[in-house]
């Protein structure tokens, strides 16, 4: 079954706790957290104080997407922030391939902290690294917008890249997350290309309908 990971980047931060709980009630499978540092991407967002505040409010896994330079400096802080009396073994922490010179070391470290390691690729970054990382990751994030902001349009040219990721991953137990510009209208096509987890920010939190209904609409779109 395809999983849906609402990105809280588009949530109403004045009532974030309530919003993540509504996402879980609406059938979200993970809570996607976009961490941005103002260097790797031109925006600054969420630190461990925020993940610490919301982690105890949900029972579904946290999916932490680090869009920061030197991610190794902060992995421990983020894992500790969500390790608040819950099972962290299903939580995910992903780093960008563009930010790490020693990817294996960083991915191994993420695993040693007891969470699931992932690697993310910007739209312009070739997938070539992926084949060498298959034993070290449990998820791969294919960015379908240039990271930094919610509400951008899906880059159509990424469909073949998702298909290629599917081929490289083969039958290994690695989730393929597609992140950026996912909507009710394109969700089915993205799943057909090989995605197993859809990240959706504005399609969940900024559409006119309720958070719960927006998640249901995406789920219905991929079940057709
Ligand atoms: C982009 C982030 C995405 C983004 C998705 O930098 O990594 O997770 O918030 O938002 P939408 O679904 O609005 O493109
Ligand atoms: Zn993201």
PDB file of C-alpha atoms and ligand atoms in Angstrom:
ATOM      1  CA  UNK A   1       0.000   0.000   0.000  1.00  0.00           C
ATOM      2  CA  UNK A   2       1.275   3.448  -0.952  1.00  0.00           C
ATOM      3  CA  UNK A   3       2.177   5.620   2.037  1.00  0.00           C
ATOM      4  CA  UNK A   4       1.409   9.311   2.397  1.00  0.00           C
ATOM      5  CA  UNK A   5       3.751  11.633   4.285  1.00  0.00           C
ATOM      6  CA  UNK A   6       2.300  15.111   4.842  1.00  0.00           C
ATOM      7  CA  UNK A   7       5.048  17.751   4.931  1.00  0.00           C
ATOM      8  CA  UNK A   8       4.498  20.120   7.847  1.00  0.00           C
ATOM      9  CA  UNK A   9       6.285  22.880   5.933  1.00  0.00           C
ATOM     10  CA  UNK A  10       2.861  23.914   4.683  1.00  0.00           C
ATOM     11  CA  UNK A  11       1.064  23.469   8.021  1.00  0.00           C
ATOM     12  CA  UNK A  12      -0.222  26.306  10.185  1.00  0.00           C
ATOM     13  CA  UNK A  13       2.671  26.666  12.637  1.00  0.00           C
ATOM     14  CA  UNK A  14       0.506  28.536  15.151  1.00  0.00           C
ATOM     15  CA  UNK A  15      -1.246  25.208  15.808  1.00  0.00           C
ATOM     16  CA  UNK A  16       1.311  22.679  14.652  1.00  0.00           C
ATOM     17  CA  UNK A  17       0.502  20.076  17.307  1.00  0.00           C
ATOM     18  CA  UNK A  18      -3.126  20.032  16.297  1.00  0.00           C
ATOM     19  CA  UNK A  19      -2.252  19.861  12.600  1.00  0.00           C
ATOM     20  CA  UNK A  20       0.022  16.806  12.920  1.00  0.00           C
ATOM     21  CA  UNK A  21      -2.636  15.041  14.984  1.00  0.00           C
ATOM     22  CA  UNK A  22      -5.238  15.793  12.340  1.00  0.00           C
ATOM     23  CA  UNK A  23      -2.862  14.430   9.677  1.00  0.00           C
ATOM     24  CA  UNK A  24      -2.535  11.189  11.639  1.00  0.00           C
ATOM     25  CA  UNK A  25      -6.305  10.966  12.109  1.00  0.00           C
ATOM     26  CA  UNK A  26      -6.729  11.518   8.362  1.00  0.00           C
ATOM     27  CA  UNK A  27      -4.625   8.436   7.633  1.00  0.00           C
ATOM     28  CA  UNK A  28      -1.114   9.848   7.186  1.00  0.00           C
ATOM     29  CA  UNK A  29       1.571   7.165   7.354  1.00  0.00           C
ATOM     30  CA  UNK A  30       4.493   9.390   8.334  1.00  0.00           C
ATOM     31  CA  UNK A  31       5.033  13.036   9.306  1.00  0.00           C
ATOM     32  CA  UNK A  32       7.555  14.616   6.923  1.00  0.00           C
ATOM     33  CA  UNK A  33       9.707  17.324   8.516  1.00  0.00           C
ATOM     34  CA  UNK A  34      11.659  19.659   6.231  1.00  0.00           C
ATOM     35  CA  UNK A  35      14.779  20.947   7.962  1.00  0.00           C
ATOM     36  CA  UNK A  36      16.436  23.865   6.133  1.00  0.00           C
ATOM     37  CA  UNK A  37      19.503  25.846   7.122  1.00  0.00           C
ATOM     38  CA  UNK A  38      19.576  28.885   4.830  1.00  0.00           C
ATOM     39  CA  UNK A  39      22.817  27.595   3.230  1.00  0.00           C
ATOM     40  CA  UNK A  40      22.054  24.402   1.349  1.00  0.00           C
ATOM     41  CA  UNK A  41      18.644  25.833   0.520  1.00  0.00           C
ATOM     42  CA  UNK A  42      17.465  29.459   0.581  1.00  0.00           C
ATOM     43  CA  UNK A  43      15.114  29.086   3.553  1.00  0.00           C
ATOM     44  CA  UNK A  44      15.366  28.431   7.297  1.00  0.00           C
ATOM     45  CA  UNK A  45      12.781  26.227   8.944  1.00  0.00           C
ATOM     46  CA  UNK A  46      12.706  23.672  11.710  1.00  0.00           C
ATOM     47  CA  UNK A  47      15.172  22.632  14.414  1.00  0.00           C
ATOM     48  CA  UNK A  48      15.163  19.870  17.030  1.00  0.00           C
ATOM     49  CA  UNK A  49      13.115  21.990  19.453  1.00  0.00           C
ATOM     50  CA  UNK A  50      10.173  21.693  17.096  1.00  0.00           C
ATOM     51  CA  UNK A  51      10.556  17.978  16.374  1.00  0.00           C
ATOM     52  CA  UNK A  52      10.798  17.394  20.137  1.00  0.00           C
ATOM     53  CA  UNK A  53       7.506  19.204  20.635  1.00  0.00           C
ATOM     54  CA  UNK A  54       5.549  17.286  17.994  1.00  0.00           C
ATOM     55  CA  UNK A  55       7.050  13.774  18.198  1.00  0.00           C
ATOM     56  CA  UNK A  56       5.118  12.808  21.366  1.00  0.00           C
ATOM     57  CA  UNK A  57       1.846  13.930  19.786  1.00  0.00           C
ATOM     58  CA  UNK A  58       1.732  11.266  17.059  1.00  0.00           C
ATOM     59  CA  UNK A  59       2.128   7.500  16.908  1.00  0.00           C
ATOM     60  CA  UNK A  60       3.154   7.350  13.225  1.00  0.00           C
ATOM     61  CA  UNK A  61       6.858   7.621  12.327  1.00  0.00           C
ATOM     62  CA  UNK A  62       8.657  10.920  11.874  1.00  0.00           C
ATOM     63  CA  UNK A  63      10.432  11.380   8.544  1.00  0.00           C
ATOM     64  CA  UNK A  64      13.167  13.973   8.955  1.00  0.00           C
ATOM     65  CA  UNK A  65      14.492  15.427   5.694  1.00  0.00           C
ATOM     66  CA  UNK A  66      17.733  17.298   6.360  1.00  0.00           C
ATOM     67  CA  UNK A  67      18.357  19.992   3.752  1.00  0.00           C
ATOM     68  CA  UNK A  68      21.387  21.311   5.583  1.00  0.00           C
ATOM     69  CA  UNK A  69      25.118  21.502   5.055  1.00  0.00           C
ATOM     70  CA  UNK A  70      27.248  19.345   7.383  1.00  0.00           C
ATOM     71  CA  UNK A  71      24.229  17.217   8.389  1.00  0.00           C
ATOM     72  CA  UNK A  72      26.493  14.997  10.487  1.00  0.00           C
ATOM     73  CA  UNK A  73      26.727  17.774  13.076  1.00  0.00           C
ATOM     74  CA  UNK A  74      22.995  17.590  13.789  1.00  0.00           C
ATOM     75  CA  UNK A  75      21.924  13.975  13.327  1.00  0.00           C
ATOM     76  CA  UNK A  76      22.333  13.138  17.021  1.00  0.00           C
ATOM     77  CA  UNK A  77      20.342  16.205  18.091  1.00  0.00           C
ATOM     78  CA  UNK A  78      17.465  15.322  15.808  1.00  0.00           C
ATOM     79  CA  UNK A  79      17.374  11.668  16.840  1.00  0.00           C
ATOM     80  CA  UNK A  80      17.442  12.639  20.523  1.00  0.00           C
ATOM     81  CA  UNK A  81      14.659  15.130  19.906  1.00  0.00           C
ATOM     82  CA  UNK A  82      12.278  12.405  18.707  1.00  0.00           C
ATOM     83  CA  UNK A  83      13.479   9.720  21.125  1.00  0.00           C
ATOM     84  CA  UNK A  84      10.948  10.745  23.711  1.00  0.00           C
ATOM     85  CA  UNK A  85       9.488   7.491  24.978  1.00  0.00           C
ATOM     86  CA  UNK A  86       8.400   6.278  21.545  1.00  0.00           C
ATOM     87  CA  UNK A  87       9.710   3.584  19.215  1.00  0.00           C
ATOM     88  CA  UNK A  88      12.189   5.344  16.934  1.00  0.00           C
ATOM     89  CA  UNK A  89      13.047   2.274  14.858  1.00  0.00           C
ATOM     90  CA  UNK A  90      10.530   3.279  12.148  1.00  0.00           C
ATOM     91  CA  UNK A  91      11.551   6.949  12.140  1.00  0.00           C
ATOM     92  CA  UNK A  92      13.630   8.120   9.183  1.00  0.00           C
ATOM     93  CA  UNK A  93      16.481  10.581   8.850  1.00  0.00           C
ATOM     94  CA  UNK A  94      17.634  11.485   5.351  1.00  0.00           C
ATOM     95  CA  UNK A  95      20.594  13.529   4.180  1.00  0.00           C
ATOM     96  CA  UNK A  96      21.220  15.007   0.752  1.00  0.00           C
ATOM     97  CA  UNK A  97      23.826  13.334  -1.412  1.00  0.00           C
ATOM     98  CA  UNK A  98      25.033  16.825  -2.378  1.00  0.00           C
ATOM     99  CA  UNK A  99      25.933  17.670   1.244  1.00  0.00           C
ATOM    100  CA  UNK A 100      28.092  14.687   2.197  1.00  0.00           C
ATOM    101  CA  UNK A 101      31.628  13.836   1.047  1.00  0.00           C
ATOM    102  CA  UNK A 102      31.569  10.657   3.141  1.00  0.00           C
ATOM    103  CA  UNK A 103      28.091   9.336   2.628  1.00  0.00           C
ATOM    104  CA  UNK A 104      28.685   5.812   3.916  1.00  0.00           C
ATOM    105  CA  UNK A 105      30.011   7.159   7.194  1.00  0.00           C
ATOM    106  CA  UNK A 106      27.010   9.433   7.670  1.00  0.00           C
ATOM    107  CA  UNK A 107      24.452   6.763   6.723  1.00  0.00           C
ATOM    108  CA  UNK A 108      26.098   4.244   9.047  1.00  0.00           C
ATOM    109  CA  UNK A 109      25.941   6.773  11.836  1.00  0.00           C
ATOM    110  CA  UNK A 110      22.220   7.366  11.255  1.00  0.00           C
ATOM    111  CA  UNK A 111      21.637   3.601  11.500  1.00  0.00           C
ATOM    112  CA  UNK A 112      23.702   3.360  14.671  1.00  0.00           C
ATOM    113  CA  UNK A 113      21.383   5.889  16.291  1.00  0.00           C
ATOM    114  CA  UNK A 114      18.556   3.410  15.725  1.00  0.00           C
ATOM    115  CA  UNK A 115      16.574   5.126  12.972  1.00  0.00           C
ATOM    116  CA  UNK A 116      16.159   4.382   9.264  1.00  0.00           C
ATOM    117  CA  UNK A 117      18.762   6.058   7.011  1.00  0.00           C
ATOM    118  CA  UNK A 118      17.831   7.745   3.766  1.00  0.00           C
ATOM    119  CA  UNK A 119      19.485   9.679   0.989  1.00  0.00           C
ATOM    120  CA  UNK A 120      17.951  12.493  -1.077  1.00  0.00           C
ATOM    121  CA  UNK A 121      18.756  13.623  -4.627  1.00  0.00           C
ATOM    122  CA  UNK A 122      18.091  17.126  -5.948  1.00  0.00           C
ATOM    123  CA  UNK A 123      16.410  17.245  -9.374  1.00  0.00           C
ATOM    124  CA  UNK A 124      19.678  18.037 -11.162  1.00  0.00           C
ATOM    125  CA  UNK A 125      21.753  15.408  -9.379  1.00  0.00           C
ATOM    126  CA  UNK A 126      22.313  12.168 -11.290  1.00  0.00           C
ATOM    127  CA  UNK A 127      21.233   8.933  -9.599  1.00  0.00           C
ATOM    128  CA  UNK A 128      24.594   7.316 -10.213  1.00  0.00           C
ATOM    129  CA  UNK A 129      25.469   7.241  -6.477  1.00  0.00           C
ATOM    130  CA  UNK A 130      22.378   5.228  -5.620  1.00  0.00           C
ATOM    131  CA  UNK A 131      23.655   1.839  -6.742  1.00  0.00           C
ATOM    132  CA  UNK A 132      26.598   2.139  -4.344  1.00  0.00           C
ATOM    133  CA  UNK A 133      24.376   2.983  -1.371  1.00  0.00           C
ATOM    134  CA  UNK A 134      21.800   0.211  -1.571  1.00  0.00           C
ATOM    135  CA  UNK A 135      23.177  -1.679   1.433  1.00  0.00           C
ATOM    136  CA  UNK A 136      23.229   1.441   3.575  1.00  0.00           C
ATOM    137  CA  UNK A 137      19.820   3.012   3.071  1.00  0.00           C
ATOM    138  CA  UNK A 138      16.210   2.177   3.806  1.00  0.00           C
ATOM    139  CA  UNK A 139      14.776   5.019   1.763  1.00  0.00           C
ATOM    140  CA  UNK A 140      15.671   7.228  -1.162  1.00  0.00           C
ATOM    141  CA  UNK A 141      14.107  10.643  -1.707  1.00  0.00           C
ATOM    142  CA  UNK A 142      13.709  11.781  -5.294  1.00  0.00           C
ATOM    143  CA  UNK A 143      13.220  15.547  -5.223  1.00  0.00           C
ATOM    144  CA  UNK A 144      10.743  16.670  -7.834  1.00  0.00           C
ATOM    145  CA  UNK A 145      11.185  20.374  -7.071  1.00  0.00           C
ATOM    146  CA  UNK A 146      14.339  22.238  -6.146  1.00  0.00           C
ATOM    147  CA  UNK A 147      14.199  22.124  -2.362  1.00  0.00           C
ATOM    148  CA  UNK A 148      13.597  25.218  -0.290  1.00  0.00           C
ATOM    149  CA  UNK A 149       9.899  25.953  -0.427  1.00  0.00           C
ATOM    150  CA  UNK A 150       6.524  24.276  -0.411  1.00  0.00           C
ATOM    151  CA  UNK A 151       3.950  24.884  -3.126  1.00  0.00           C
ATOM    152  CA  UNK A 152       6.242  24.598  -6.168  1.00  0.00           C
ATOM    153  CA  UNK A 153       5.256  22.775  -9.361  1.00  0.00           C
ATOM    154  CA  UNK A 154       6.259  19.170  -9.960  1.00  0.00           C
ATOM    155  CA  UNK A 155       9.100  18.914 -12.502  1.00  0.00           C
ATOM    156  CA  UNK A 156       7.699  16.568 -15.169  1.00  0.00           C
ATOM    157  CA  UNK A 157      11.179  15.527 -16.307  1.00  0.00           C
ATOM    158  CA  UNK A 158      11.584  13.685 -12.987  1.00  0.00           C
ATOM    159  CA  UNK A 159       9.205  10.868 -13.982  1.00  0.00           C
ATOM    160  CA  UNK A 160      11.978   8.949 -15.817  1.00  0.00           C
ATOM    161  CA  UNK A 161      14.243   9.526 -12.823  1.00  0.00           C
ATOM    162  CA  UNK A 162      11.692   7.929 -10.479  1.00  0.00           C
ATOM    163  CA  UNK A 163      11.465   4.978 -12.882  1.00  0.00           C
ATOM    164  CA  UNK A 164      15.260   4.695 -12.918  1.00  0.00           C
ATOM    165  CA  UNK A 165      15.349   4.743  -9.111  1.00  0.00           C
ATOM    166  CA  UNK A 166      12.786   1.913  -9.127  1.00  0.00           C
ATOM    167  CA  UNK A 167      15.017  -0.103 -11.474  1.00  0.00           C
ATOM    168  CA  UNK A 168      18.155   0.479  -9.411  1.00  0.00           C
ATOM    169  CA  UNK A 169      16.394  -0.383  -6.127  1.00  0.00           C
ATOM    170  CA  UNK A 170      14.960  -3.561  -7.666  1.00  0.00           C
ATOM    171  CA  UNK A 171      13.465  -5.886  -5.062  1.00  0.00           C
ATOM    172  CA  UNK A 172      15.451  -4.456  -2.164  1.00  0.00           C
ATOM    173  CA  UNK A 173      13.442  -3.274   0.797  1.00  0.00           C
ATOM    174  CA  UNK A 174      14.001   0.427   0.142  1.00  0.00           C
ATOM    175  CA  UNK A 175      11.196   2.975   0.084  1.00  0.00           C
ATOM    176  CA  UNK A 176      11.120   5.443  -2.805  1.00  0.00           C
ATOM    177  CA  UNK A 177       9.864   8.820  -1.616  1.00  0.00           C
ATOM    178  CA  UNK A 178       8.836  11.438  -4.106  1.00  0.00           C
ATOM    179  CA  UNK A 179       8.989  14.927  -2.642  1.00  0.00           C
ATOM    180  CA  UNK A 180       7.770  18.149  -4.228  1.00  0.00           C
ATOM    181  CA  UNK A 181       4.693  19.237  -6.133  1.00  0.00           C
ATOM    182  CA  UNK A 182       2.658  16.092  -5.448  1.00  0.00           C
ATOM    183  CA  UNK A 183      -1.071  16.695  -6.026  1.00  0.00           C
ATOM    184  CA  UNK A 184      -4.267  14.685  -6.326  1.00  0.00           C
ATOM    185  CA  UNK A 185      -3.930  15.113 -10.097  1.00  0.00           C
ATOM    186  CA  UNK A 186      -0.401  13.705 -10.480  1.00  0.00           C
ATOM    187  CA  UNK A 187      -0.201  11.226  -7.577  1.00  0.00           C
ATOM    188  CA  UNK A 188      -1.243   8.233  -9.662  1.00  0.00           C
ATOM    189  CA  UNK A 189       1.365   8.867 -12.351  1.00  0.00           C
ATOM    190  CA  UNK A 190       4.084   9.198  -9.692  1.00  0.00           C
ATOM    191  CA  UNK A 191       3.089   5.900  -8.101  1.00  0.00           C
ATOM    192  CA  UNK A 192       3.028   4.239 -11.526  1.00  0.00           C
ATOM    193  CA  UNK A 193       6.605   5.409 -12.028  1.00  0.00           C
ATOM    194  CA  UNK A 194       7.636   3.584  -8.851  1.00  0.00           C
ATOM    195  CA  UNK A 195       7.114   5.785  -5.791  1.00  0.00           C
ATOM    196  CA  UNK A 196       6.135   3.999  -2.581  1.00  0.00           C
ATOM    197  CA  UNK A 197       5.791   7.090  -0.376  1.00  0.00           C
ATOM    198  CA  UNK A 198       4.275  10.379  -1.508  1.00  0.00           C
ATOM    199  CA  UNK A 199       5.334  13.504   0.375  1.00  0.00           C
ATOM    200  CA  UNK A 200       2.664  16.189   0.130  1.00  0.00           C
ATOM    201  CA  UNK A 201       2.753  19.608   1.763  1.00  0.00           C
ATOM    202  CA  UNK A 202       0.448  22.108   0.119  1.00  0.00           C
ATOM    203  CA  UNK A 203      -1.850  19.380  -1.251  1.00  0.00           C
ATOM    204  CA  UNK A 204      -2.563  18.368   2.357  1.00  0.00           C
ATOM    205  CA  UNK A 205      -2.392  21.605   4.341  1.00  0.00           C
ATOM    206  CA  UNK A 206      -3.218  24.373   1.848  1.00  0.00           C
ATOM    207  CA  UNK A 207      -6.134  23.010  -0.143  1.00  0.00           C
ATOM    208  CA  UNK A 208      -9.630  24.277   0.645  1.00  0.00           C
ATOM    209  CA  UNK A 209     -10.853  20.989   2.114  1.00  0.00           C
ATOM    210  CA  UNK A 210      -9.846  19.681   5.552  1.00  0.00           C
ATOM    211  CA  UNK A 211      -6.456  18.087   6.203  1.00  0.00           C
ATOM    212  CA  UNK A 212      -8.174  14.730   6.742  1.00  0.00           C
ATOM    213  CA  UNK A 213     -10.129  14.929   3.471  1.00  0.00           C
ATOM    214  CA  UNK A 214      -7.112  16.099   1.482  1.00  0.00           C
ATOM    215  CA  UNK A 215      -5.162  13.031   2.594  1.00  0.00           C
ATOM    216  CA  UNK A 216      -8.114  10.806   1.706  1.00  0.00           C
ATOM    217  CA  UNK A 217      -8.315  12.370  -1.765  1.00  0.00           C
ATOM    218  CA  UNK A 218      -4.638  11.606  -2.457  1.00  0.00           C
ATOM    219  CA  UNK A 219      -5.146   8.055  -1.241  1.00  0.00           C
ATOM    220  CA  UNK A 220      -8.195   7.589  -3.448  1.00  0.00           C
ATOM    221  CA  UNK A 221      -6.268   8.969  -6.430  1.00  0.00           C
ATOM    222  CA  UNK A 222      -3.581   6.296  -6.105  1.00  0.00           C
ATOM    223  CA  UNK A 223      -6.059   3.473  -5.554  1.00  0.00           C
ATOM    224  CA  UNK A 224      -7.741   4.067  -8.901  1.00  0.00           C
TER     225      UNK A 224
HETATM  226  C1  LIG B   1      10.806  21.038  -0.526  1.00  0.00           C
HETATM  227  C2  LIG B   1      10.460  20.106   0.612  1.00  0.00           C
HETATM  228  C3  LIG B   1       9.171  19.413   0.398  1.00  0.00           C
HETATM  229  C4  LIG B   1       8.005  20.355   0.304  1.00  0.00           C
HETATM  230  C5  LIG B   1       6.828  19.669  -0.292  1.00  0.00           C
HETATM  231  O1  LIG B   1      11.960  21.696  -0.233  1.00  0.00           O
HETATM  232  O2  LIG B   1      11.453  19.127   0.775  1.00  0.00           O
HETATM  233  O3  LIG B   1       8.950  18.426   1.383  1.00  0.00           O
HETATM  234  O4  LIG B   1       7.635  20.871   1.532  1.00  0.00           O
HETATM  235  O5  LIG B   1       5.818  20.623  -0.395  1.00  0.00           O
HETATM  236  P1  LIG B   1       4.806  20.599  -1.608  1.00  0.00           P
HETATM  237  O6  LIG B   1       4.097  19.293  -1.484  1.00  0.00           O
HETATM  238  O7  LIG B   1       3.939  21.776  -1.365  1.00  0.00           O
HETATM  239  O8  LIG B   1       5.619  20.707  -2.854  1.00  0.00           O
HETATM  240 ZN1  LIG B   2      10.965  17.290   2.073  1.00  0.00          ZN
END
